[in-house]
Amino acid sequence: MAAANGLASGGGFGEVIAALATMSSSAPRTQKKDAHGYLETFQKSTAAWEATGTILQAQESTVTPEVKLFAATTLKGKITYDIDQVPREQLSALRDSLLSLIIRYRAGPRPIRTQLCVCLANLTIQMVEWKKPLEMVVSTLGSDPASSTCVLEYLRVLPEEVTEGRKINLTDEQLEVRTKELLDENATQVQNLFTEYCQSSVNAARDPLLLDCITSWLREVGAAAIVRSPLLNVIINGLSSDETFDAAVECLCSIFKETKEVDEYLNVIQILYPHIVGLRPKIQQTAAEGDAETYKGLTRVFAEAGEAWVVLMARMPKEFLGLVEAILECCAKDLDREAVSLTFNFWYELKLYTVIEKYMEARMQFVPVYASLVDVMMKHLEFPVPETGNELDLFEGDRDQEDKFRSFRHSMGDVLKDCCEVIGVTECLGKTYSKINEWVQAYATQAADNNLPHWQQLEAPLFSMRSVGKMVDKDEKIILPMAMPLLIQIPYHEKVRFQSIMLLGRYTEWVAEHPEFLDDQLKYIIAAFDSDSPEVIRAAALALRFYCVDCSKLLAGHVSQLHQLYEKILDRLPASSQEEVTEGMAYVISVLPPDQVYLTFKLFCDPVLKRLMEKANAAQTEKDKLALADYLQLVSTFIECITPNVPSDQIHPAVKYCQEIFPILSTIMDNFISFSPICERVCRCWRKMIISYRTASAPLLPLLAEKLTTYFASSHQGSFLWVTAAIIREFSEGSDVEPETTLAIYQFFEHQATSMLRAMNDLPPKELPDVIEDFFRLLTDTLLFYPYRLIPSPLFTPLFSASLAVLTLEQTDPLIPALHYIRDVISYGKEHPPSSYHSTNPPEIQATILKLVRQQGPDLVQRILTGMMFSFPKDCFPDASGVLLTLVELVADEAVPWIAQTVAKLPPGTVSQTEAQRLLTVMTEQTRQAEFRKVRSLLQDFTNAYRRRNVAPRDGLGGLEPRRFRFAG
């Protein structure tokens, strides 16, 4: 496809039309990729200025609206980012051309007109010599009544574009001055324009674009000025028209946000409040009409007013009770449950104030409201009754609606917790228990297994009681002693049984203080493992975990029975439930006396290891290997959770058992070294040994270090580095570890580092992204805990060179650890180390870092800036600019010339000499004044602007191309 620069010389725009047609066609992916590349290059070329104007001036018969919209969008980008390509003396002509185009498209299409107004707004901001733009725009566009829409469109987008001014190539000082000129000094004139327009005709007062303009200028004009003007009636009346409803809602909610400083805006709120409460009859009317979107809009108005004025509600509860009741009514009458979630944050905010003793009067006033809210929420929590009567498909095939409802229920559970705090836990529990009792009184005689009449009315209060579980004190003695026996007598129904089991699992801390309920509840939970429902079985496994964790001391005398249960159910459970049950058993083992831990650990884990070896011997397919990996997770869970308190002078029983099983894990690793999921799970076991038993795991270190070194050298899998990092952290210098041990551990790290450097010598970084991420996390830990061994070592310089090689990658995950490591290294060149782990930073360490930075600083700056301008993901920008900040703080005099050298190597034509010189001049001045953070912001703005304007050349980056990393060790 022809180059973009050939467009202007050819005098046409056929290539653009052809490329756009390709993008919207069913052409092969390669053609679409070429078309996209062409269009991207075209948009950033100087030829686009003339071409977009030609396209927009073309007759409708020759160019489609889609092509014209592309041209308008391109022109917007050019004005925003590439205005430096136009000589200053030609900006007036560009402005006049834009005004003519806006007049041409005043009747539409609207998207094109909007883009052109955005173009004019951006030009207004950057054309600082244009001192009274509003007067010229109004006189030019407003002379024709039909063009008033264009004036409003321009006024609507202008504040938005000024607010987003950081994307425009102006200094902070220039932008601040221009903001004052365009917005602050024109606010009164703009308000008068809006008022005159709304009074000019009935249709003008009903124009949604006017409401959008009021919203856009609200901050500049001020909420007080709007509320005290005829514009308030325009906004309120807008709620009565379908055409203006959405815009009126948005405008009102913006006013509410502006009045959050209630002391400052009290008079304004007093004017607004009657208008808002006066909307309350619309709730019933809209609910009766079944207009879901309008109902959501009304609910949003009430809820956001409540959020903004919640402090006044706490101070003046009687005066604002009407608004609170209106929000409650919105919740109660939302039968479709589409709008109620808009109120959740309000109830939370109001709760925060009403529970403060200072606002006790408000709490008393709002207790009835929150009590009613509990009933409303419980009603909304009910599963739907299917019209088809098919209990197996409550949502009639709508899986999205089912997922939404399940998520929605948990949010309503949070609201119930808020209610608990206001009305009291006992009152809230009493309401849920009353609902359960109501169902029992009405339907218990008709109930049987798998046949619970109106089960939805029972399941919802069970869910409610479960939701508020963490709010209930362990010594609650009024409701729970009545409710608990009742729960385990309810006949079987899948959803009700699931909910009752989950409820019991929530109250295990309470059961631990009331052990008389434990036996019956455990029998109920254990019986659930015989259910045909996978959901019920999963709930039982999770509940059993909670019983074992919270009632572990009560269950410690029943280890043999628990072992029998574990053996019976383990292989019948899905993998996640196996892990939950295993975790529960491990917690019980953990509270046993230390002299019983080893044998009990062995009792539970030996059968698991036996099955593990059987699975390993039989594993041929990928499915078999994944199942083996899942089973290994059970061993890891035992190791993680069995952490008894053992005196330091005694042999740790869990470590003793880990020594026994180490050969089994090593054998599995030997046989599946090429299958990463299994390697990761074995490494997780080893890592948990270190983390769980800390320095007591020292007997494991010699063999573990040997295996990790061998396995990493042969496979280069990052999981072996996870374990290495855990050892580095737990056995750090300065801790209670023998010097011989820390020396051996550091030497072990050097073996791993040497293997990694050899791998990076043999393969480019793009082929090792995952292991690079893990390696640089390990490096960062080593620099933190062993800085005075690492920095003087012969490996330190090659490691830093390797970190620069990593900066050629384009993935976030490996880049961020590398950037963190580089920044930490540079920080050791300062007087104080970057971490409080070490209190001093010796002069010889500082000197080593300064020498390294001066040697590799030019390459570092080039790699960082190149990445920020061409290849780094956005998430890496803060860390990348942080490296530059630290570098400039350390060696400002050298860093600025290094930056200049990199800018000089940019592809010709991509940055003007004026722009480059301005960057270096401002940066030199800021470094001279030690305003280093401003240097960071300046470089971020420069690289962002450059990246928006340019694409990486297909023929490479020339002088910016990286050198290949080499390691001769």
PDB file of N, CA and C in Angstrom, residues 678-728:
ATOM      1  N   ILE A 678       3.055 -29.571  37.473  1.00  0.00           N
ATOM      2  CA  ILE A 678       3.548 -30.438  38.551  1.00  0.00           C
ATOM      3  C   ILE A 678       4.776 -29.821  39.209  1.00  0.00           C
ATOM      4  N   CYS A 679       5.681 -29.267  38.398  1.00  0.00           N
ATOM      5  CA  CYS A 679       6.856 -28.597  38.974  1.00  0.00           C
ATOM      6  C   CYS A 679       6.436 -27.477  39.922  1.00  0.00           C
ATOM      7  N   GLU A 680       5.438 -26.707  39.498  1.00  0.00           N
ATOM      8  CA  GLU A 680       4.985 -25.593  40.327  1.00  0.00           C
ATOM      9  C   GLU A 680       4.409 -26.080  41.650  1.00  0.00           C
ATOM     10  N   ARG A 681       3.653 -27.193  41.619  1.00  0.00           N
ATOM     11  CA  ARG A 681       3.047 -27.689  42.858  1.00  0.00           C
ATOM     12  C   ARG A 681       4.092 -28.277  43.800  1.00  0.00           C
ATOM     13  N   VAL A 682       5.075 -28.977  43.259  1.00  0.00           N
ATOM     14  CA  VAL A 682       6.143 -29.491  44.126  1.00  0.00           C
ATOM     15  C   VAL A 682       6.922 -28.328  44.732  1.00  0.00           C
ATOM     16  N   CYS A 683       7.213 -27.330  43.911  1.00  0.00           N
ATOM     17  CA  CYS A 683       7.937 -26.157  44.418  1.00  0.00           C
ATOM     18  C   CYS A 683       7.109 -25.413  45.462  1.00  0.00           C
ATOM     19  N   ARG A 684       5.800 -25.429  45.285  1.00  0.00           N
ATOM     20  CA  ARG A 684       4.951 -24.800  46.297  1.00  0.00           C
ATOM     21  C   ARG A 684       5.082 -25.534  47.632  1.00  0.00           C
ATOM     22  N   CYS A 685       5.159 -26.860  47.575  1.00  0.00           N
ATOM     23  CA  CYS A 685       5.370 -27.631  48.814  1.00  0.00           C
ATOM     24  C   CYS A 685       6.682 -27.218  49.477  1.00  0.00           C
ATOM     25  N   TRP A 686       7.749 -27.160  48.687  1.00  0.00           N
ATOM     26  CA  TRP A 686       9.051 -26.795  49.243  1.00  0.00           C
ATOM     27  C   TRP A 686       9.038 -25.367  49.787  1.00  0.00           C
ATOM     28  N   ARG A 687       8.399 -24.488  49.059  1.00  0.00           N
ATOM     29  CA  ARG A 687       8.337 -23.088  49.496  1.00  0.00           C
ATOM     30  C   ARG A 687       7.558 -22.961  50.806  1.00  0.00           C
ATOM     31  N   LYS A 688       6.458 -23.716  50.918  1.00  0.00           N
ATOM     32  CA  LYS A 688       5.669 -23.668  52.151  1.00  0.00           C
ATOM     33  C   LYS A 688       6.467 -24.224  53.339  1.00  0.00           C
ATOM     34  N   MET A 689       7.330 -25.210  53.071  1.00  0.00           N
ATOM     35  CA  MET A 689       8.178 -25.714  54.155  1.00  0.00           C
ATOM     36  C   MET A 689       9.031 -24.588  54.739  1.00  0.00           C
ATOM     37  N   ILE A 690       9.583 -23.764  53.876  1.00  0.00           N
ATOM     38  CA  ILE A 690      10.438 -22.668  54.330  1.00  0.00           C
ATOM     39  C   ILE A 690       9.609 -21.603  55.049  1.00  0.00           C
ATOM     40  N   ILE A 691       8.471 -21.220  54.439  1.00  0.00           N
ATOM     41  CA  ILE A 691       7.666 -20.136  54.996  1.00  0.00           C
ATOM     42  C   ILE A 691       6.999 -20.550  56.304  1.00  0.00           C
ATOM     43  N   SER A 692       6.497 -21.782  56.360  1.00  0.00           N
ATOM     44  CA  SER A 692       5.756 -22.226  57.550  1.00  0.00           C
ATOM     45  C   SER A 692       6.668 -22.465  58.745  1.00  0.00           C
ATOM     46  N   TYR A 693       7.859 -23.017  58.498  1.00  0.00           N
ATOM     47  CA  TYR A 693       8.710 -23.435  59.617  1.00  0.00           C
ATOM     48  C   TYR A 693       9.942 -22.547  59.777  1.00  0.00           C
ATOM     49  N   ARG A 694      10.082 -21.583  58.880  1.00  0.00           N
ATOM     50  CA  ARG A 694      11.093 -20.551  58.973  1.00  0.00           C
ATOM     51  C   ARG A 694      12.473 -21.146  59.282  1.00  0.00           C
ATOM     52  N   THR A 695      13.169 -20.628  60.275  1.00  0.00           N
ATOM     53  CA  THR A 695      14.534 -21.108  60.498  1.00  0.00           C
ATOM     54  C   THR A 695      14.577 -22.538  61.008  1.00  0.00           C
ATOM     55  N   ALA A 696      13.447 -23.054  61.502  1.00  0.00           N
ATOM     56  CA  ALA A 696      13.413 -24.465  61.905  1.00  0.00           C
ATOM     57  C   ALA A 696      13.565 -25.393  60.714  1.00  0.00           C
ATOM     58  N   SER A 697      13.375 -24.849  59.502  1.00  0.00           N
ATOM     59  CA  SER A 697      13.514 -25.676  58.291  1.00  0.00           C
ATOM     60  C   SER A 697      14.967 -25.826  57.850  1.00  0.00           C
ATOM     61  N   ALA A 698      15.905 -25.312  58.636  1.00  0.00           N
ATOM     62  CA  ALA A 698      17.324 -25.372  58.258  1.00  0.00           C
ATOM     63  C   ALA A 698      17.807 -26.775  57.899  1.00  0.00           C
ATOM     64  N   PRO A 699      17.357 -27.857  58.582  1.00  0.00           N
ATOM     65  CA  PRO A 699      17.828 -29.188  58.183  1.00  0.00           C
ATOM     66  C   PRO A 699      17.473 -29.553  56.739  1.00  0.00           C
ATOM     67  N   LEU A 700      16.491 -28.880  56.169  1.00  0.00           N
ATOM     68  CA  LEU A 700      16.098 -29.198  54.793  1.00  0.00           C
ATOM     69  C   LEU A 700      16.986 -28.509  53.763  1.00  0.00           C
ATOM     70  N   LEU A 701      17.716 -27.468  54.174  1.00  0.00           N
ATOM     71  CA  LEU A 701      18.377 -26.588  53.216  1.00  0.00           C
ATOM     72  C   LEU A 701      19.423 -27.269  52.334  1.00  0.00           C
ATOM     73  N   PRO A 702      20.338 -28.073  52.857  1.00  0.00           N
ATOM     74  CA  PRO A 702      21.391 -28.613  51.977  1.00  0.00           C
ATOM     75  C   PRO A 702      20.820 -29.381  50.780  1.00  0.00           C
ATOM     76  N   LEU A 703      19.921 -30.315  51.047  1.00  0.00           N
ATOM     77  CA  LEU A 703      19.364 -31.111  49.946  1.00  0.00           C
ATOM     78  C   LEU A 703      18.474 -30.257  49.055  1.00  0.00           C
ATOM     79  N   LEU A 704      17.717 -29.340  49.665  1.00  0.00           N
ATOM     80  CA  LEU A 704      16.828 -28.483  48.888  1.00  0.00           C
ATOM     81  C   LEU A 704      17.623 -27.594  47.945  1.00  0.00           C
ATOM     82  N   ALA A 705      18.689 -26.981  48.430  1.00  0.00           N
ATOM     83  CA  ALA A 705      19.516 -26.115  47.582  1.00  0.00           C
ATOM     84  C   ALA A 705      20.119 -26.899  46.425  1.00  0.00           C
ATOM     85  N   GLU A 706      20.567 -28.097  46.717  1.00  0.00           N
ATOM     86  CA  GLU A 706      21.154 -28.941  45.655  1.00  0.00           C
ATOM     87  C   GLU A 706      20.129 -29.236  44.564  1.00  0.00           C
ATOM     88  N   LYS A 707      18.913 -29.618  44.979  1.00  0.00           N
ATOM     89  CA  LYS A 707      17.870 -29.947  44.006  1.00  0.00           C
ATOM     90  C   LYS A 707      17.455 -28.720  43.206  1.00  0.00           C
ATOM     91  N   LEU A 708      17.283 -27.609  43.883  1.00  0.00           N
ATOM     92  CA  LEU A 708      16.849 -26.393  43.183  1.00  0.00           C
ATOM     93  C   LEU A 708      17.880 -25.953  42.149  1.00  0.00           C
ATOM     94  N   THR A 709      19.144 -26.023  42.507  1.00  0.00           N
ATOM     95  CA  THR A 709      20.203 -25.631  41.572  1.00  0.00           C
ATOM     96  C   THR A 709      20.203 -26.536  40.344  1.00  0.00           C
ATOM     97  N   THR A 710      20.103 -27.837  40.582  1.00  0.00           N
ATOM     98  CA  THR A 710      20.126 -28.802  39.471  1.00  0.00           C
ATOM     99  C   THR A 710      18.909 -28.631  38.569  1.00  0.00           C
ATOM    100  N   TYR A 711      17.734 -28.538  39.180  1.00  0.00           N
ATOM    101  CA  TYR A 711      16.506 -28.450  38.400  1.00  0.00           C
ATOM    102  C   TYR A 711      16.443 -27.144  37.597  1.00  0.00           C
ATOM    103  N   PHE A 712      16.848 -26.023  38.210  1.00  0.00           N
ATOM    104  CA  PHE A 712      16.768 -24.752  37.481  1.00  0.00           C
ATOM    105  C   PHE A 712      17.769 -24.718  36.339  1.00  0.00           C
ATOM    106  N   ALA A 713      18.955 -25.252  36.558  1.00  0.00           N
ATOM    107  CA  ALA A 713      19.963 -25.251  35.492  1.00  0.00           C
ATOM    108  C   ALA A 713      19.499 -26.060  34.291  1.00  0.00           C
ATOM    109  N   SER A 714      18.711 -27.114  34.531  1.00  0.00           N
ATOM    110  CA  SER A 714      18.296 -27.973  33.424  1.00  0.00           C
ATOM    111  C   SER A 714      16.983 -27.534  32.781  1.00  0.00           C
ATOM    112  N   SER A 715      16.102 -26.847  33.549  1.00  0.00           N
ATOM    113  CA  SER A 715      14.762 -26.552  33.005  1.00  0.00           C
ATOM    114  C   SER A 715      14.458 -25.071  32.853  1.00  0.00           C
ATOM    115  N   HIS A 716      15.155 -24.211  33.610  1.00  0.00           N
ATOM    116  CA  HIS A 716      14.914 -22.760  33.593  1.00  0.00           C
ATOM    117  C   HIS A 716      13.440 -22.416  33.834  1.00  0.00           C
ATOM    118  N   GLN A 717      12.828 -23.127  34.774  1.00  0.00           N
ATOM    119  CA  GLN A 717      11.453 -22.805  35.159  1.00  0.00           C
ATOM    120  C   GLN A 717      11.459 -21.891  36.371  1.00  0.00           C
ATOM    121  N   GLY A 718      10.595 -20.873  36.314  1.00  0.00           N
ATOM    122  CA  GLY A 718      10.590 -19.858  37.359  1.00  0.00           C
ATOM    123  C   GLY A 718      10.186 -20.364  38.724  1.00  0.00           C
ATOM    124  N   SER A 719       9.466 -21.481  38.782  1.00  0.00           N
ATOM    125  CA  SER A 719       9.002 -21.970  40.078  1.00  0.00           C
ATOM    126  C   SER A 719      10.166 -22.298  41.009  1.00  0.00           C
ATOM    127  N   PHE A 720      11.305 -22.703  40.478  1.00  0.00           N
ATOM    128  CA  PHE A 720      12.463 -23.002  41.330  1.00  0.00           C
ATOM    129  C   PHE A 720      13.020 -21.715  41.951  1.00  0.00           C
ATOM    130  N   LEU A 721      12.804 -20.595  41.258  1.00  0.00           N
ATOM    131  CA  LEU A 721      13.242 -19.312  41.803  1.00  0.00           C
ATOM    132  C   LEU A 721      12.318 -18.832  42.918  1.00  0.00           C
ATOM    133  N   TRP A 722      11.019 -19.259  42.881  1.00  0.00           N
ATOM    134  CA  TRP A 722      10.118 -18.917  43.998  1.00  0.00           C
ATOM    135  C   TRP A 722      10.702 -19.442  45.312  1.00  0.00           C
ATOM    136  N   VAL A 723      11.140 -20.700  45.265  1.00  0.00           N
ATOM    137  CA  VAL A 723      11.653 -21.328  46.489  1.00  0.00           C
ATOM    138  C   VAL A 723      12.952 -20.650  46.912  1.00  0.00           C
ATOM    139  N   THR A 724      13.793 -20.352  45.927  1.00  0.00           N
ATOM    140  CA  THR A 724      15.054 -19.667  46.225  1.00  0.00           C
ATOM    141  C   THR A 724      14.786 -18.342  46.927  1.00  0.00           C
ATOM    142  N   ALA A 725      13.809 -17.593  46.421  1.00  0.00           N
ATOM    143  CA  ALA A 725      13.485 -16.292  47.026  1.00  0.00           C
ATOM    144  C   ALA A 725      12.992 -16.462  48.457  1.00  0.00           C
ATOM    145  N   ALA A 726      12.196 -17.503  48.706  1.00  0.00           N
ATOM    146  CA  ALA A 726      11.714 -17.747  50.073  1.00  0.00           C
ATOM    147  C   ALA A 726      12.889 -18.020  51.014  1.00  0.00           C
ATOM    148  N   ILE A 727      13.864 -18.788  50.555  1.00  0.00           N
ATOM    149  CA  ILE A 727      15.046 -19.076  51.381  1.00  0.00           C
ATOM    150  C   ILE A 727      15.826 -17.792  51.654  1.00  0.00           C
ATOM    151  N   ILE A 728      16.001 -16.971  50.626  1.00  0.00           N
ATOM    152  CA  ILE A 728      16.719 -15.701  50.786  1.00  0.00           C
ATOM    153  C   ILE A 728      16.047 -14.832  51.846  1.00  0.00           C
TER     154      ILE A 728
END
